[in-house]
Structure formats: structure tokens, C-alpha cells
DNA sequence: TTGGCTACCGCACAAAGATGCTATGGTGAT
DNA sequence: ATCACCATAGCATCTTTGTGCGGTAGCCAA
């Protein structure tokens, strides 16, 4: 592949004239990047981007009208290969998680240094997901928070934990017994001890506690 | 606060003698960092770290015996303020997610440049979560994947969605009927339509799809 | 107005799950 | 050597679920 001479086609969606021109100048000057479009609102971006087909779109979140991540959701649905790098002043969890769910590949704060931004664009193009450390922390906490809640989960023995995992897969007792090479009555025993330790009285409650932590 | 003159106390847990000495030399030379401990296995780290109380621990994953993230889980439980930065050659999803669940704050590949590592240590100490872009992508995909699956969830009517929500709360049919002011047989009707739309055959499967999608 | 769709309701029955009681062999700590 | 705890197992009984096969009333578009 002639990757080295391929230029990454970049588009920008941001309603702030100043920021847009600053970034477009930055991208224009950078080697290996090619600016192919500038938009000040989600609606026009939604119409034009599928024609321009940039490799990567720098998307602001707080646009007038449609939110940036909603725009990403729709574009991503139609053009799954198009990459999106969110660029925003907001570091609230909702904007972040909505963007990730919409299919954004990275999420940077606008105060990110220019050099870091260019690096991030290349990261995304190479399959990475650059993220400001502050935002990454929120994502990480999303996973680790449960561990505090789950003092009860920690009390489970390895076998019980494995059993719970099978339960969460939806298998009936019989099949869990086969998979774990134990009798169905042993499975029933696990049901008892696990339910008691988790303070639940049904499979659903146990699974929910397990999945949420 | 005299933060500027405070040194970040760093400990290392890695069974590879070469890497350990390389990193310890790097940390020793760096200003603002102070090396307070070196361990070659999880067991000894588990015993000594609570006494040393470093601010941050650089933890290898593939240790002989106990895995690095298991070590983190136990230490984090006892010392929630202690921070952990995973440092590994493995970029598989299991190691990553196990580490995050265990309470790790960051996750870097060992081939990360020295300068970037020092930067990452400071990031963690300041509340960030540095992560190699390759790893960050896996985390990001964790969020975006479901949105495709949940096309089926979108097909549910409001009543069905509410029913599914009740289902996820673990209430038996009878109670769901009361809460929704419908008969138990209508609840059974919803069971049918919802299961069909989600392509599942049990309450547990439905709830899992609902919670993850 | 006829046909199709949705929300609602009913009965019946088989499969799966929840729980009470009991019991054996192993392992590790006191 | 005793105690606690784990993994395993069995049996009985009752409740909850899953599903097949119906039905009525309302609403909307052809």
C-alpha cells in the first residue's frame, strides 16, 4: 500500500468561527492531512459529509440545534468507516458516553495542544482511540465503580462465581450442570448459597447484581 | 499545599529483572518521583505495599503465580487511595477489562516511550487515566458495539419497554401486572412479543440484552 | 367499510426455578 | 483433633415461567 503518500482527509464541524479557522489552518499546514470540508452545524454536515467522504471528522459537541454526538450517530450508521474525533470544552460524563455510544473513536478537550491534536488524528486513523486523561478517567471509573459496591460479589467462592457467570448467560440448570461437570442438584446448591450471599431471591436479581457489580 | 515539593512515591512490581531495573533507573532519575519499592511477584508486593504506602504502583500483569490485576484488586480494596498503572506487553481485552474492574487507573503497553511513561505517572497522580490508544480503542468499542445490537430494543413499544424494565427489576409477573395496572395475562402477552423481538427465550436473556444494549 | 394492526385479556399445561432438609468427603486453621 | 468451610449430591414440593391457542375492542389507512 502507498500509505505513506496517502493523505488523511479531514473535515471539521464546529459552530465557533474562530476555532474552526484555527483548526483548519493547523490541519492545512500539517503534512499528511488534507482538509476536505468545514461546517458550522450538524444539519449541513449530515447532508454534505456522505458526499465528501472524509476519513475523519473533527466534531464539536455543543452545536446549535442537533448535538454533535447525534450527528455522529446518524453518519456512523450510514458510513461505518468514517471516523469521528470529538473535540469539546465539556468534560461531563453524559456528553462523553453519548459520544462513545454514537460511535466516536476519540474524545479530546479543546484545550489540547495543537501538536497533540495532530497526533490524535493520526492515532485515530491508525485504529487508536486518543482520549484526554481526564475523560479516560471517567471511562475507567465506569468499570471500577462497581467493584466497591460488590463487596457481596467478592464473598463468592470461585465455583460460585463461575456458576453465576453461567447463570448470566441464561443457560438452564441442566446445561449449567453439564458445562461445569457437576450434577443438577449441585447447581441447585449453588443457587441457594449464591442467592443468600447476594441477598436475592431470583435468577434475574442475581444476574442484575452480577452484571452491574 | 506544598504540592510542588511533594514527591510522588512510586513502586514497581514486575518479574522481569531487566525491565524492573530499567524502569527503576528511569524513575530514580526523574524529578518529582521517588522510588519506594521493587517487587518481582504479586505475593510479596501484597505483603509489603501496605507498609510502604506508595502513591502509585507500576504493575506488570503477567507475573508468576497471581496475576497483576488480582493483586491490584486486593490492594485496592484495602488501600483505595493507592493508584495503579498497569504496564504490560499484552493488549488482549481480558487483561485490560480485568485490570479496569480491579481498579487500575491506567494501562500502558511496555513499548511506551520513557518520556510518555513519566508523563503517564504524573497524569495518574493528577486524576487522569492515561491509556495507550490501542487499548483505549477496545474500551471505546465496548460502548459503541451495543448500539448496533440495540436496534432490536428500539423496535419495542413504550409499554413493552416499560415491561422489560420491570422484568429487569426482578419482579414476578403478578407484581409487574399490579405495577403496570394490567392483567397478568397481558404481562404474558408482553413476554411473548418482547421475547420474539429480542430473539430470546428466557427472562434472563432478555434482561441481559436490555442491560447491555 | 373492510382489512390489518395494536393493546388488551383468558385458559391450560409443561418446563424451569426456588427452597427446605439432609449428607459425604476434603482442606486448612486453631 | 476439632471446627469451619467448601464442593459435591439427593429428594420433595411449591412457585414462576414459557408458550400454544384462543378472544375483544379500538384505531387508521386503503
PDB file of N, CA, C and O in Angstrom, chain A residues 70-100:
ATOM      1  N   UNK A  70     -25.276  13.289  18.217  1.00  0.00           N
ATOM      2  CA  UNK A  70     -26.432  12.795  17.456  1.00  0.00           C
ATOM      3  C   UNK A  70     -26.064  12.773  15.974  1.00  0.00           C
ATOM      4  O   UNK A  70     -26.418  11.850  15.236  1.00  0.00           O
ATOM      5  N   UNK A  71     -25.347  13.765  15.554  1.00  0.00           N
ATOM      6  CA  UNK A  71     -24.874  13.844  14.174  1.00  0.00           C
ATOM      7  C   UNK A  71     -23.954  12.653  13.886  1.00  0.00           C
ATOM      8  O   UNK A  71     -24.047  12.024  12.828  1.00  0.00           O
ATOM      9  N   UNK A  72     -23.099  12.322  14.843  1.00  0.00           N
ATOM     10  CA  UNK A  72     -22.192  11.182  14.689  1.00  0.00           C
ATOM     11  C   UNK A  72     -22.987   9.892  14.565  1.00  0.00           C
ATOM     12  O   UNK A  72     -22.701   9.051  13.707  1.00  0.00           O
ATOM     13  N   UNK A  73     -23.991   9.738  15.405  1.00  0.00           N
ATOM     14  CA  UNK A  73     -24.775   8.514  15.379  1.00  0.00           C
ATOM     15  C   UNK A  73     -25.350   8.260  13.979  1.00  0.00           C
ATOM     16  O   UNK A  73     -25.271   7.165  13.443  1.00  0.00           O
ATOM     17  N   UNK A  74     -25.905   9.315  13.406  1.00  0.00           N
ATOM     18  CA  UNK A  74     -26.534   9.155  12.099  1.00  0.00           C
ATOM     19  C   UNK A  74     -25.518   8.907  10.989  1.00  0.00           C
ATOM     20  O   UNK A  74     -25.721   8.053  10.130  1.00  0.00           O
ATOM     21  N   UNK A  75     -24.438   9.652  11.029  1.00  0.00           N
ATOM     22  CA  UNK A  75     -23.420   9.467   9.995  1.00  0.00           C
ATOM     23  C   UNK A  75     -22.762   8.096  10.116  1.00  0.00           C
ATOM     24  O   UNK A  75     -22.529   7.410   9.122  1.00  0.00           O
ATOM     25  N   UNK A  76     -22.481   7.704  11.347  1.00  0.00           N
ATOM     26  CA  UNK A  76     -21.805   6.431  11.586  1.00  0.00           C
ATOM     27  C   UNK A  76     -22.667   5.268  11.089  1.00  0.00           C
ATOM     28  O   UNK A  76     -22.158   4.261  10.600  1.00  0.00           O
ATOM     29  N   UNK A  77     -23.974   5.443  11.246  1.00  0.00           N
ATOM     30  CA  UNK A  77     -24.883   4.397  10.775  1.00  0.00           C
ATOM     31  C   UNK A  77     -24.786   4.219   9.274  1.00  0.00           C
ATOM     32  O   UNK A  77     -24.799   3.098   8.763  1.00  0.00           O
ATOM     33  N   UNK A  78     -24.675   5.327   8.571  1.00  0.00           N
ATOM     34  CA  UNK A  78     -24.636   5.268   7.109  1.00  0.00           C
ATOM     35  C   UNK A  78     -23.229   4.983   6.590  1.00  0.00           C
ATOM     36  O   UNK A  78     -23.058   4.296   5.576  1.00  0.00           O
ATOM     37  N   UNK A  79     -22.219   5.506   7.282  1.00  0.00           N
ATOM     38  CA  UNK A  79     -20.823   5.352   6.838  1.00  0.00           C
ATOM     39  C   UNK A  79     -19.975   4.817   7.980  1.00  0.00           C
ATOM     40  O   UNK A  79     -19.275   5.584   8.641  1.00  0.00           O
ATOM     41  N   UNK A  80     -20.026   3.516   8.204  1.00  0.00           N
ATOM     42  CA  UNK A  80     -19.332   2.953   9.371  1.00  0.00           C
ATOM     43  C   UNK A  80     -17.815   3.150   9.344  1.00  0.00           C
ATOM     44  O   UNK A  80     -17.169   3.105  10.379  1.00  0.00           O
ATOM     45  N   UNK A  81     -17.242   3.371   8.180  1.00  0.00           N
ATOM     46  CA  UNK A  81     -15.786   3.517   8.122  1.00  0.00           C
ATOM     47  C   UNK A  81     -15.335   4.934   8.447  1.00  0.00           C
ATOM     48  O   UNK A  81     -14.163   5.173   8.689  1.00  0.00           O
ATOM     49  N   UNK A  82     -16.267   5.848   8.419  1.00  0.00           N
ATOM     50  CA  UNK A  82     -15.904   7.233   8.747  1.00  0.00           C
ATOM     51  C   UNK A  82     -15.597   7.323  10.242  1.00  0.00           C
ATOM     52  O   UNK A  82     -16.339   6.811  11.059  1.00  0.00           O
ATOM     53  N   UNK A  83     -14.489   7.949  10.566  1.00  0.00           N
ATOM     54  CA  UNK A  83     -14.071   8.053  11.962  1.00  0.00           C
ATOM     55  C   UNK A  83     -14.425   9.419  12.528  1.00  0.00           C
ATOM     56  O   UNK A  83     -14.398  10.418  11.805  1.00  0.00           O
ATOM     57  N   UNK A  84     -14.690   9.437  13.829  1.00  0.00           N
ATOM     58  CA  UNK A  84     -15.052  10.707  14.456  1.00  0.00           C
ATOM     59  C   UNK A  84     -14.208  10.970  15.696  1.00  0.00           C
ATOM     60  O   UNK A  84     -14.035  10.089  16.541  1.00  0.00           O
ATOM     61  N   UNK A  85     -13.699  12.176  15.742  1.00  0.00           N
ATOM     62  CA  UNK A  85     -12.915  12.588  16.904  1.00  0.00           C
ATOM     63  C   UNK A  85     -13.642  13.772  17.526  1.00  0.00           C
ATOM     64  O   UNK A  85     -13.736  14.841  16.916  1.00  0.00           O
ATOM     65  N   UNK A  86     -14.176  13.555  18.712  1.00  0.00           N
ATOM     66  CA  UNK A  86     -14.927  14.614  19.359  1.00  0.00           C
ATOM     67  C   UNK A  86     -13.959  15.636  19.954  1.00  0.00           C
ATOM     68  O   UNK A  86     -12.920  15.279  20.515  1.00  0.00           O
ATOM     69  N   UNK A  87     -14.357  16.878  19.837  1.00  0.00           N
ATOM     70  CA  UNK A  87     -13.499  17.972  20.265  1.00  0.00           C
ATOM     71  C   UNK A  87     -14.408  18.941  20.998  1.00  0.00           C
ATOM     72  O   UNK A  87     -15.271  19.556  20.387  1.00  0.00           O
ATOM     73  N   UNK A  88     -14.239  19.071  22.291  1.00  0.00           N
ATOM     74  CA  UNK A  88     -15.197  19.877  23.026  1.00  0.00           C
ATOM     75  C   UNK A  88     -14.619  20.513  24.277  1.00  0.00           C
ATOM     76  O   UNK A  88     -13.570  20.102  24.766  1.00  0.00           O
ATOM     77  N   UNK A  89     -15.308  21.505  24.782  1.00  0.00           N
ATOM     78  CA  UNK A  89     -14.878  22.128  26.027  1.00  0.00           C
ATOM     79  C   UNK A  89     -15.519  21.417  27.218  1.00  0.00           C
ATOM     80  O   UNK A  89     -15.109  21.596  28.342  1.00  0.00           O
ATOM     81  N   UNK A  90     -16.562  20.627  26.929  1.00  0.00           N
ATOM     82  CA  UNK A  90     -17.274  19.970  28.016  1.00  0.00           C
ATOM     83  C   UNK A  90     -16.645  18.649  28.415  1.00  0.00           C
ATOM     84  O   UNK A  90     -16.327  17.825  27.570  1.00  0.00           O
ATOM     85  N   UNK A  91     -16.494  18.460  29.709  1.00  0.00           N
ATOM     86  CA  UNK A  91     -15.978  17.176  30.136  1.00  0.00           C
ATOM     87  C   UNK A  91     -16.972  16.441  31.031  1.00  0.00           C
ATOM     88  O   UNK A  91     -16.608  15.703  31.915  1.00  0.00           O
ATOM     89  N   UNK A  92     -18.269  16.671  30.777  1.00  0.00           N
ATOM     90  CA  UNK A  92     -19.269  15.964  31.572  1.00  0.00           C
ATOM     91  C   UNK A  92     -19.447  14.546  31.042  1.00  0.00           C
ATOM     92  O   UNK A  92     -19.208  14.264  29.859  1.00  0.00           O
ATOM     93  N   UNK A  93     -19.871  13.663  31.925  1.00  0.00           N
ATOM     94  CA  UNK A  93     -19.985  12.248  31.577  1.00  0.00           C
ATOM     95  C   UNK A  93     -21.013  11.976  30.483  1.00  0.00           C
ATOM     96  O   UNK A  93     -20.797  11.134  29.616  1.00  0.00           O
ATOM     97  N   UNK A  94     -22.120  12.688  30.524  1.00  0.00           N
ATOM     98  CA  UNK A  94     -23.168  12.424  29.541  1.00  0.00           C
ATOM     99  C   UNK A  94     -22.691  12.650  28.116  1.00  0.00           C
ATOM    100  O   UNK A  94     -22.907  11.821  27.239  1.00  0.00           O
ATOM    101  N   UNK A  95     -22.050  13.794  27.885  1.00  0.00           N
ATOM    102  CA  UNK A  95     -21.554  14.077  26.548  1.00  0.00           C
ATOM    103  C   UNK A  95     -20.564  12.999  26.121  1.00  0.00           C
ATOM    104  O   UNK A  95     -20.610  12.506  24.993  1.00  0.00           O
ATOM    105  N   UNK A  96     -19.721  12.635  27.037  1.00  0.00           N
ATOM    106  CA  UNK A  96     -18.711  11.616  26.741  1.00  0.00           C
ATOM    107  C   UNK A  96     -19.334  10.283  26.373  1.00  0.00           C
ATOM    108  O   UNK A  96     -19.066   9.728  25.302  1.00  0.00           O
ATOM    109  N   UNK A  97     -20.209   9.786  27.241  1.00  0.00           N
ATOM    110  CA  UNK A  97     -20.772   8.465  26.983  1.00  0.00           C
ATOM    111  C   UNK A  97     -21.723   8.458  25.794  1.00  0.00           C
ATOM    112  O   UNK A  97     -21.790   7.489  25.050  1.00  0.00           O
ATOM    113  N   UNK A  98     -22.451   9.540  25.614  1.00  0.00           N
ATOM    114  CA  UNK A  98     -23.308   9.620  24.435  1.00  0.00           C
ATOM    115  C   UNK A  98     -22.462   9.555  23.165  1.00  0.00           C
ATOM    116  O   UNK A  98     -22.840   8.920  22.184  1.00  0.00           O
ATOM    117  N   UNK A  99     -21.331  10.222  23.196  1.00  0.00           N
ATOM    118  CA  UNK A  99     -20.451  10.226  22.032  1.00  0.00           C
ATOM    119  C   UNK A  99     -19.893   8.829  21.767  1.00  0.00           C
ATOM    120  O   UNK A  99     -19.856   8.369  20.627  1.00  0.00           O
ATOM    121  N   UNK A 100     -19.466   8.181  22.828  1.00  0.00           N
ATOM    122  CA  UNK A 100     -18.894   6.844  22.655  1.00  0.00           C
ATOM    123  C   UNK A 100     -19.946   5.883  22.119  1.00  0.00           C
ATOM    124  O   UNK A 100     -19.686   5.085  21.225  1.00  0.00           O
TER     125      UNK A 100
END
